[in-house]
CSV table of C-alpha atoms and ligand atoms in Angstrom, one decimal:
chain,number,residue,atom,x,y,z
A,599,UNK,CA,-185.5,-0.8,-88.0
A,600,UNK,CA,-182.7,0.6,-86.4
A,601,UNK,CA,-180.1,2.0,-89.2
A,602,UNK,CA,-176.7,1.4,-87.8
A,603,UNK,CA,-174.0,4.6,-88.3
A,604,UNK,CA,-170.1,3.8,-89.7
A,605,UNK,CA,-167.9,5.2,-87.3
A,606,UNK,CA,-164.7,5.5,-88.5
A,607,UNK,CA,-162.1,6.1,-85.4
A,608,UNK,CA,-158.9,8.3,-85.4
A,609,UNK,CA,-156.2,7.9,-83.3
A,610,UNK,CA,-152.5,8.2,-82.6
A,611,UNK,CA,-151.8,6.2,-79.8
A,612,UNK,CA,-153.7,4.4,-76.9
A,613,UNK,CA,-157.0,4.3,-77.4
A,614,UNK,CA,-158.6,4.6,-74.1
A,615,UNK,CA,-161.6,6.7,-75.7
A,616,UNK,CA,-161.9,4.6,-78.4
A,617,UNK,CA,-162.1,1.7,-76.0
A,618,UNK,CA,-164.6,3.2,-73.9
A,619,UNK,CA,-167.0,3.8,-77.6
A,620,UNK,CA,-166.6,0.2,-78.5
A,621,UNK,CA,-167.9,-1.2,-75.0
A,622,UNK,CA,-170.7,0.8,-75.1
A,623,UNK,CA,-171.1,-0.4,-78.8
A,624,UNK,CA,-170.8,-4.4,-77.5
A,625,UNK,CA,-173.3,-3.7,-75.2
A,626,UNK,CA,-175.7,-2.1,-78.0
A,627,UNK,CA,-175.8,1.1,-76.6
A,628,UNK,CA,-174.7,2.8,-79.3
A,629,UNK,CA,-176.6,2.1,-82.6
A,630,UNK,CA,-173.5,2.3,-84.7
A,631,UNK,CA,-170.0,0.1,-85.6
A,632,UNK,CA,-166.6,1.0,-86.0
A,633,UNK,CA,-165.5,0.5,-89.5
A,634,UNK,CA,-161.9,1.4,-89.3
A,635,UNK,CA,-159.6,3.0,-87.3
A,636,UNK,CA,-156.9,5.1,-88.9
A,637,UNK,CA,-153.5,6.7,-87.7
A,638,UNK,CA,-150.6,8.3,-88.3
A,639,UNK,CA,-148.8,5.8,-86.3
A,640,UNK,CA,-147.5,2.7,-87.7
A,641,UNK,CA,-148.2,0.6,-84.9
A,642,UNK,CA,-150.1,2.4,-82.1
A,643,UNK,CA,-151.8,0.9,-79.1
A,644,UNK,CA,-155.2,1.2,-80.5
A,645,UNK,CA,-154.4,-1.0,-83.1
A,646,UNK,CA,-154.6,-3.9,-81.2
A,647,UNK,CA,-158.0,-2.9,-79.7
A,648,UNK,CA,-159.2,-2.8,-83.5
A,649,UNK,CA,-157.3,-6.3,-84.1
A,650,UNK,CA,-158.5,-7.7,-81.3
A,651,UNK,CA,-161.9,-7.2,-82.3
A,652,UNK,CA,-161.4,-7.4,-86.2
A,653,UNK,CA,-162.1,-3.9,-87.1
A,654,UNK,CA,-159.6,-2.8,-90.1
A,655,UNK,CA,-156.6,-0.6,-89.1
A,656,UNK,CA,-154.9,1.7,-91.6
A,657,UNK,CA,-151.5,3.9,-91.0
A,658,UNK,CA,-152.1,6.8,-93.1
A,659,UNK,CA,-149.3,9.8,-92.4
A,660,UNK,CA,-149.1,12.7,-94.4
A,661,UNK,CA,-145.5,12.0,-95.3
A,662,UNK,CA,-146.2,9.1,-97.5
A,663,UNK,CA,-147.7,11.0,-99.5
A,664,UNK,CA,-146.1,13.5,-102.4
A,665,UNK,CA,-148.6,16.5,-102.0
A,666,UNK,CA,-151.7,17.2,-99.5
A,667,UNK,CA,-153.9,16.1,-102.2
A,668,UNK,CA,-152.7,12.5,-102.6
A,669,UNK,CA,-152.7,12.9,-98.5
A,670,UNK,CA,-156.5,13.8,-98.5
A,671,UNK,CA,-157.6,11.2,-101.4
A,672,UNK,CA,-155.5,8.5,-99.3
A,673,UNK,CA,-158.6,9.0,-96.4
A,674,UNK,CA,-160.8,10.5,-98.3
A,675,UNK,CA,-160.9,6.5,-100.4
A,676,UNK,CA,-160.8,4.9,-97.4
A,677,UNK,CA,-163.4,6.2,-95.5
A,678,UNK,CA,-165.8,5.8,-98.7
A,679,UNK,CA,-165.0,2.7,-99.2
A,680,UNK,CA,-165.9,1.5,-95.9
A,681,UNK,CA,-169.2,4.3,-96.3
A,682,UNK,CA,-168.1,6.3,-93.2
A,683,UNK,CA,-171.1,8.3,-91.8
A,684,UNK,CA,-169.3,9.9,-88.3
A,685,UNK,CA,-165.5,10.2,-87.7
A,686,UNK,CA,-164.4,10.0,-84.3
A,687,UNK,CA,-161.2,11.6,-83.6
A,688,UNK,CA,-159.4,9.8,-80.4
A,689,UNK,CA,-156.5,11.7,-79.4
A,690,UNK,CA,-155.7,12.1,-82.9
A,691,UNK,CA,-152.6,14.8,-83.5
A,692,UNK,CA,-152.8,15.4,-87.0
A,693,UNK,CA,-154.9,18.3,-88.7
A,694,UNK,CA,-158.0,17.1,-90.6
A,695,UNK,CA,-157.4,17.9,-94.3
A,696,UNK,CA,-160.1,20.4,-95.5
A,697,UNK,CA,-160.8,18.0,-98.3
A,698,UNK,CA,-162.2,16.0,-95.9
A,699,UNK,CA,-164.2,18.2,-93.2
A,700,UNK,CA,-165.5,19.3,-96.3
A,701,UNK,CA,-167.0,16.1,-96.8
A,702,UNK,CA,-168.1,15.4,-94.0
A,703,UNK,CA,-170.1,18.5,-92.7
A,704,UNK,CA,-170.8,18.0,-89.0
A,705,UNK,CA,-169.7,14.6,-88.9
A,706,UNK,CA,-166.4,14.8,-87.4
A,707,UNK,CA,-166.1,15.3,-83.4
A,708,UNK,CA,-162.9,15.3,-81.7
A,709,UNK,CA,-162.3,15.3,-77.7
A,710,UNK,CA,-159.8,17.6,-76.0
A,711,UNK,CA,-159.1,17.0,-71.9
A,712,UNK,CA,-159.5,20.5,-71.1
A,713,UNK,CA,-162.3,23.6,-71.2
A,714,UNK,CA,-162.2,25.1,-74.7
A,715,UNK,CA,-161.1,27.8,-76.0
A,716,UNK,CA,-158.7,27.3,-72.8
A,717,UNK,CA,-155.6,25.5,-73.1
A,718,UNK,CA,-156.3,24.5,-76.3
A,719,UNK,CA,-154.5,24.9,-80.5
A,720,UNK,CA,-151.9,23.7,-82.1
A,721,UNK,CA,-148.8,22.0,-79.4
A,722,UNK,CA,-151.8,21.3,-76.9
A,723,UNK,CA,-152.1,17.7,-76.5
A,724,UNK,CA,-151.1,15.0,-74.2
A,725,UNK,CA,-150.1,15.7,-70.7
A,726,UNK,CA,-148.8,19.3,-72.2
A,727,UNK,CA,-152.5,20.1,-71.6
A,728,UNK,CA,-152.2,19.2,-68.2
A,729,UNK,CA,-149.0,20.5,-67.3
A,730,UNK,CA,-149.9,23.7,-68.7
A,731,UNK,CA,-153.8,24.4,-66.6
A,732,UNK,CA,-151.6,23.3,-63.1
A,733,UNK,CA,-148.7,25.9,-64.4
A,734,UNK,CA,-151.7,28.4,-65.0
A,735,UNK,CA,-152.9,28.2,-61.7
A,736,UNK,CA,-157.5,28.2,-62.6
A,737,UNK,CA,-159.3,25.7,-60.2
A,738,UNK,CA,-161.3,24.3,-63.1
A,739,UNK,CA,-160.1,22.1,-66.0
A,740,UNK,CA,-162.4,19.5,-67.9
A,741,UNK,CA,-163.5,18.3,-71.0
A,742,UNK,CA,-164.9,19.3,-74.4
A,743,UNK,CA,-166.6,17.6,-77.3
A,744,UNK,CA,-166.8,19.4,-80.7
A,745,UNK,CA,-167.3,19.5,-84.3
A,746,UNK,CA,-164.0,19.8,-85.8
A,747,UNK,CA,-163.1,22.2,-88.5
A,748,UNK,CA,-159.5,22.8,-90.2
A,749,UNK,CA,-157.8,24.3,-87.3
A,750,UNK,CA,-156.9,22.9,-84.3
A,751,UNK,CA,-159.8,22.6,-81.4
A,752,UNK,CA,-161.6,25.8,-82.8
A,753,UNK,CA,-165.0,23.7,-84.0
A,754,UNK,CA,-168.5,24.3,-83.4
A,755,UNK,CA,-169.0,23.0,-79.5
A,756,UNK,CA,-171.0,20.1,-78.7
A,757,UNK,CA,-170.4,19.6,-74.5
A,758,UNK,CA,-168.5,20.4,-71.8
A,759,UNK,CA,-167.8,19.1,-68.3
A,760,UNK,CA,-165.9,20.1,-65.6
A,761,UNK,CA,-163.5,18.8,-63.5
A,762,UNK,CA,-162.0,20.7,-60.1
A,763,UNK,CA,-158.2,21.3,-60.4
A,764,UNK,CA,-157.0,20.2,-56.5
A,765,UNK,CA,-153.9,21.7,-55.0
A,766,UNK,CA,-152.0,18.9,-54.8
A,767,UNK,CA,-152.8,17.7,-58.4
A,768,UNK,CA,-150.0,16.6,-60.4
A,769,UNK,CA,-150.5,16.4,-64.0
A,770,UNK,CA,-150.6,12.3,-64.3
A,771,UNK,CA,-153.8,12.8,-61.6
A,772,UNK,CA,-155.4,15.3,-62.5
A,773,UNK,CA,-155.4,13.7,-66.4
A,774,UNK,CA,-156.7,10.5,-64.7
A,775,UNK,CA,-159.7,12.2,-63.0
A,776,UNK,CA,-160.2,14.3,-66.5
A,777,UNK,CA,-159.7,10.5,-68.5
A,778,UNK,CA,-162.8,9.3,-66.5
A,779,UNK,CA,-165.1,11.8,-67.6
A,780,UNK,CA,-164.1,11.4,-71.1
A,781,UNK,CA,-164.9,8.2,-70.9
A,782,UNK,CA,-168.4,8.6,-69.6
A,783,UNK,CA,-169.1,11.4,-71.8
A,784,UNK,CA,-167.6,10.6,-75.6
A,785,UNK,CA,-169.8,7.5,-75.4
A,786,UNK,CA,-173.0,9.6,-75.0
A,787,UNK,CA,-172.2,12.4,-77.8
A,788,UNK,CA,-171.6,9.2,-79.8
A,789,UNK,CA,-174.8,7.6,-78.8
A,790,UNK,CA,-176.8,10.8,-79.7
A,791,UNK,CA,-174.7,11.7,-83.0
A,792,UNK,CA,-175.7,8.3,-84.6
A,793,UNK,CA,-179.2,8.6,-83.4
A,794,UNK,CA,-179.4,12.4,-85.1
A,795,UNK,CA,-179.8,13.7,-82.2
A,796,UNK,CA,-176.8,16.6,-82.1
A,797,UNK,CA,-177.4,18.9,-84.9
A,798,UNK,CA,-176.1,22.5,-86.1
A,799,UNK,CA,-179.0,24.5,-87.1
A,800,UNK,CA,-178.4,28.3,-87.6
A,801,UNK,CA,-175.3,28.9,-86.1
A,802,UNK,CA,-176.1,27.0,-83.3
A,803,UNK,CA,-174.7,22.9,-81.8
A,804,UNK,CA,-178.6,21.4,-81.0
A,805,UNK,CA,-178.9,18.3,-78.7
A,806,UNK,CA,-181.7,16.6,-78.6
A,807,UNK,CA,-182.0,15.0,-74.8
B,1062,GRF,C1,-157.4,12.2,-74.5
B,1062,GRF,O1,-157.1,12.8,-73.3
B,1062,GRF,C2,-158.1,13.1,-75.5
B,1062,GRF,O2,-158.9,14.1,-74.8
B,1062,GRF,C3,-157.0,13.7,-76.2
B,1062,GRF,O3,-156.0,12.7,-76.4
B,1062,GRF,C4,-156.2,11.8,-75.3
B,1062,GRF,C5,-156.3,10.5,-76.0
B,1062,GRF,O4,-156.3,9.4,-75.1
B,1062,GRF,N1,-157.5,14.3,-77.5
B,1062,GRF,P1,-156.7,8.0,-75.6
B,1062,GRF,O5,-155.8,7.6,-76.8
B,1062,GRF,O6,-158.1,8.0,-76.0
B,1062,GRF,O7,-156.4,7.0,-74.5
């Protein structure tokens, strides 16, 4: 019997990637189910993919919250509640409380559009990403999948992929070309998390092909 993994999605806005999980879900590709999607945005794009589709959305921003504690507990009791195995982060912009990495040891992945450690930290998201590889002139962007830790984009990595920058790229098409491969590749870390096949064994991200 095939033991199903609850995803629980983050995201602050559209929701392509989160999109492209849940079709390959639908189609029972992915042995697992989206329990909830949380953001820090009250009404976000993605939230209508959830609606749409009945999964539970929840606005949770640090600032309705007295301390970081109440902040953490806030997730922390929802994704228990809804026994979260994996959280996905889906162009997510908020810091992960350490509360909760800590609970979840190698069971939260996040997805940056660019080649990591590269053009990556804190104030590197959106089309800033982009704009800032075209500015730097390297003929290589791409994507990378990783564990996430408490600091911005520094986690264990899971996969990379490249993706050519071309000399007439503007920012808008080059993140197009780099939005496709996301979409092809944040499926299948997915896939293999909730089959147990990506592991961290001494020091070192293991996937089992
Ligand atoms: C993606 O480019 C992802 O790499 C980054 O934020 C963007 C989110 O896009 N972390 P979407 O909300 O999944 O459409």
């Amino acid at each position: 019997m095939v033991v199903l993994k609850n995803i629980a999605v983050f995201a602050s806005g559209r929701g392509s990637n989160f999109a492209a999980i849940l079709d390959k879900i639908q189609k029972g590709e992915i042995a697992g189910r989206v329990v909830c999607v949380i953001s820090d945005n009250e009404h976000p794009p993605v939230f209508d993919i959830a609606n749409a589709v009945g999964i539970p959305t929840f606005c949770i921003n640090r600032k309705q919250f007295a301390t970081p504690e109440e902040y953490a507990n806030a997730l922390l009791s929802i994704l228990e509640s809804h026994k979260v195995d994996l959280i996905v982060l889906a162009g997510f912009l908020k810091l992960i409380p350490t509360p909760v990495v800590r609970k979840y040891p190698w069971a939260i992945v996040n997805i940056h559009p660019a080649l990591l450690p590269n053009f990556g930290g804190k104030g590197f998201y959106g089309m800033k990403v982009h704009e800032a590889v075209i500015a730097s002139g390297v003929k290589f962007t791409g994507v990378t999948i990783h564990f996430v830790d408490e600091k911005y984009d520094t986690g264990a990595i899971i996969c990379q992929e490249k993706v050519a920058v071309l000399p007439d790229d503007t920012p808008e098409s080059l993140a197009a070309r780099v939005l496709e491969v996301e979409h092809r590749l944040y499926p299948e870390v997915v896939k293999a998390l909730c089959e147990d096949k990506i592991k961290y064994v001494n020091g070192k991200v293991v996937w089992e092909k």
